Short mmCIF file of C-alpha atoms in Angstrom, two decimals:
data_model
loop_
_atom_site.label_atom_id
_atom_site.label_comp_id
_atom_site.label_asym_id
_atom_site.label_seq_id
_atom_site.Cartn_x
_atom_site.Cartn_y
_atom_site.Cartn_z
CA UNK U 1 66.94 100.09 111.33
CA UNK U 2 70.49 100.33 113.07
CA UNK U 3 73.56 101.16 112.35
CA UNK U 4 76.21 98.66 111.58
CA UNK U 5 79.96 98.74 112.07
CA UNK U 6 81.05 96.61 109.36
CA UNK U 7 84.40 94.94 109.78
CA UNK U 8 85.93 91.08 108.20
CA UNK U 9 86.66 90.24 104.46
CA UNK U 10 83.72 91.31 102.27
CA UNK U 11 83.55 89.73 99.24
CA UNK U 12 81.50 89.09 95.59
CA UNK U 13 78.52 86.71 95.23
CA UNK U 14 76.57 86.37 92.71
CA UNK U 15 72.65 84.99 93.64
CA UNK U 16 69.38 85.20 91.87
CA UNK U 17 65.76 86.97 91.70
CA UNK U 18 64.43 84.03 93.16
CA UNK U 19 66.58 83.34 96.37
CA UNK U 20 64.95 83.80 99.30
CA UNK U 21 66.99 85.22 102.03
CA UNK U 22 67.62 81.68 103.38
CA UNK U 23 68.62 80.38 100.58
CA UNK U 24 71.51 83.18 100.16
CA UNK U 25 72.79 82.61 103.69
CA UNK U 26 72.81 78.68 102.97
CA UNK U 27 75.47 79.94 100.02
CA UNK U 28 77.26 82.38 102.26
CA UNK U 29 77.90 79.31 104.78
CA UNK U 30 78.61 76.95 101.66
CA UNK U 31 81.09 79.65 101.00
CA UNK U 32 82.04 80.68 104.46
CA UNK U 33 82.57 77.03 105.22
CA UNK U 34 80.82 77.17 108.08
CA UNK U 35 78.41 74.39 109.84
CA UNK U 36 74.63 75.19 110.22
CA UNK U 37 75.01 75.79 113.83
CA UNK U 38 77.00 78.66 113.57
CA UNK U 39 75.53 80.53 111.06
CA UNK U 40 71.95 79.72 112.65
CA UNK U 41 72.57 82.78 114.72
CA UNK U 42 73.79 85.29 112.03
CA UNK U 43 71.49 88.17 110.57
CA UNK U 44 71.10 88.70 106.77
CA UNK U 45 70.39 92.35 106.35
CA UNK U 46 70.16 94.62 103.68
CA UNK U 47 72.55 97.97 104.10
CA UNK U 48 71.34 101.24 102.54
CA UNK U 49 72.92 104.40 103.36
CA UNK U 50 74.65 103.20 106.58
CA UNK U 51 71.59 101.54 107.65
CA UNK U 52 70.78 97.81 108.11
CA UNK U 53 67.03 96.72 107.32
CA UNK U 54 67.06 92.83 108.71
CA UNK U 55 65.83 90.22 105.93
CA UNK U 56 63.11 87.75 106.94
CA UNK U 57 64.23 84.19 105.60
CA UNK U 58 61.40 84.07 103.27
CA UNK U 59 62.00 87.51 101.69
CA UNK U 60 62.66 87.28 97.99
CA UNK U 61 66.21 88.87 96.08
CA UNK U 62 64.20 89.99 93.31
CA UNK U 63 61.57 92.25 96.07
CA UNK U 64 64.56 93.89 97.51
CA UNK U 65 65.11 97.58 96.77
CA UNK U 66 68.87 98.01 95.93
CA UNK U 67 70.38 101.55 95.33
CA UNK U 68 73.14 101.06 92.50
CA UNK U 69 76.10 102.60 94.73
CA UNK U 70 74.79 102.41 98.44
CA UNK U 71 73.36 98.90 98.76
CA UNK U 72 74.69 95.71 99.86
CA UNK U 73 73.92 92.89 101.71
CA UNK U 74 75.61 92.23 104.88
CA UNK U 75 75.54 89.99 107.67
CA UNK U 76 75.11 90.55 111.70
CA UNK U 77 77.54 87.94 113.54
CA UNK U 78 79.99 87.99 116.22
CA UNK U 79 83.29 89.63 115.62
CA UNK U 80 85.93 86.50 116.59
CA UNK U 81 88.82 87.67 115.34
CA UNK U 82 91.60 87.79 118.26
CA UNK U 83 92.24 91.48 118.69
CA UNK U 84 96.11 91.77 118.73
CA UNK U 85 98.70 94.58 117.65
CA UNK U 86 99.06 92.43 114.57
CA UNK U 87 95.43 93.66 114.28
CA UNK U 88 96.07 97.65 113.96
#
């Protein structure tokens, strides 16, 4: 476990039981728009409590443990965004 910094747009998405971790990042870059490449290098982890537990590809939704207020899934990536005063 670390813990993450989490910073971007999060958003709502709605998968099933049966996804496997890969197949929820293959949605996220569906959604993100983004080309296999890039998102080839991201990390799908589950946060609990301010901690990130990384998600093996072939780890199933429905086997996950989520707490009803502190879980979410989030994703380990580089932080591009062009840090300006427009920023702050």
């Amino acid at each position: 476990y670390n813990q993450p910094f989490p910073y971007g747009k999060p958003f709502y998405m709605v998968f099933n039981n049966t996804d496997t971790a890969a197949d929820i990042k293959e949605k996220i870059r569906i959604r993100l728009q983004l080309t296999p490449e890039e998102i080839s290098t991201w990390k799908l982890a589950l946060i609990s409590n301010y901690r990130a537990k990384y998600l093996e590809d072939t780890q199933v939704a429905g086997e996950l443990h989520f707490d009803e207020y502190n879980s979410y899934l989030g994703l380990e990536h580089p932080d591009d965004t062009k840090k300006t005063s427009s920023n702050y």
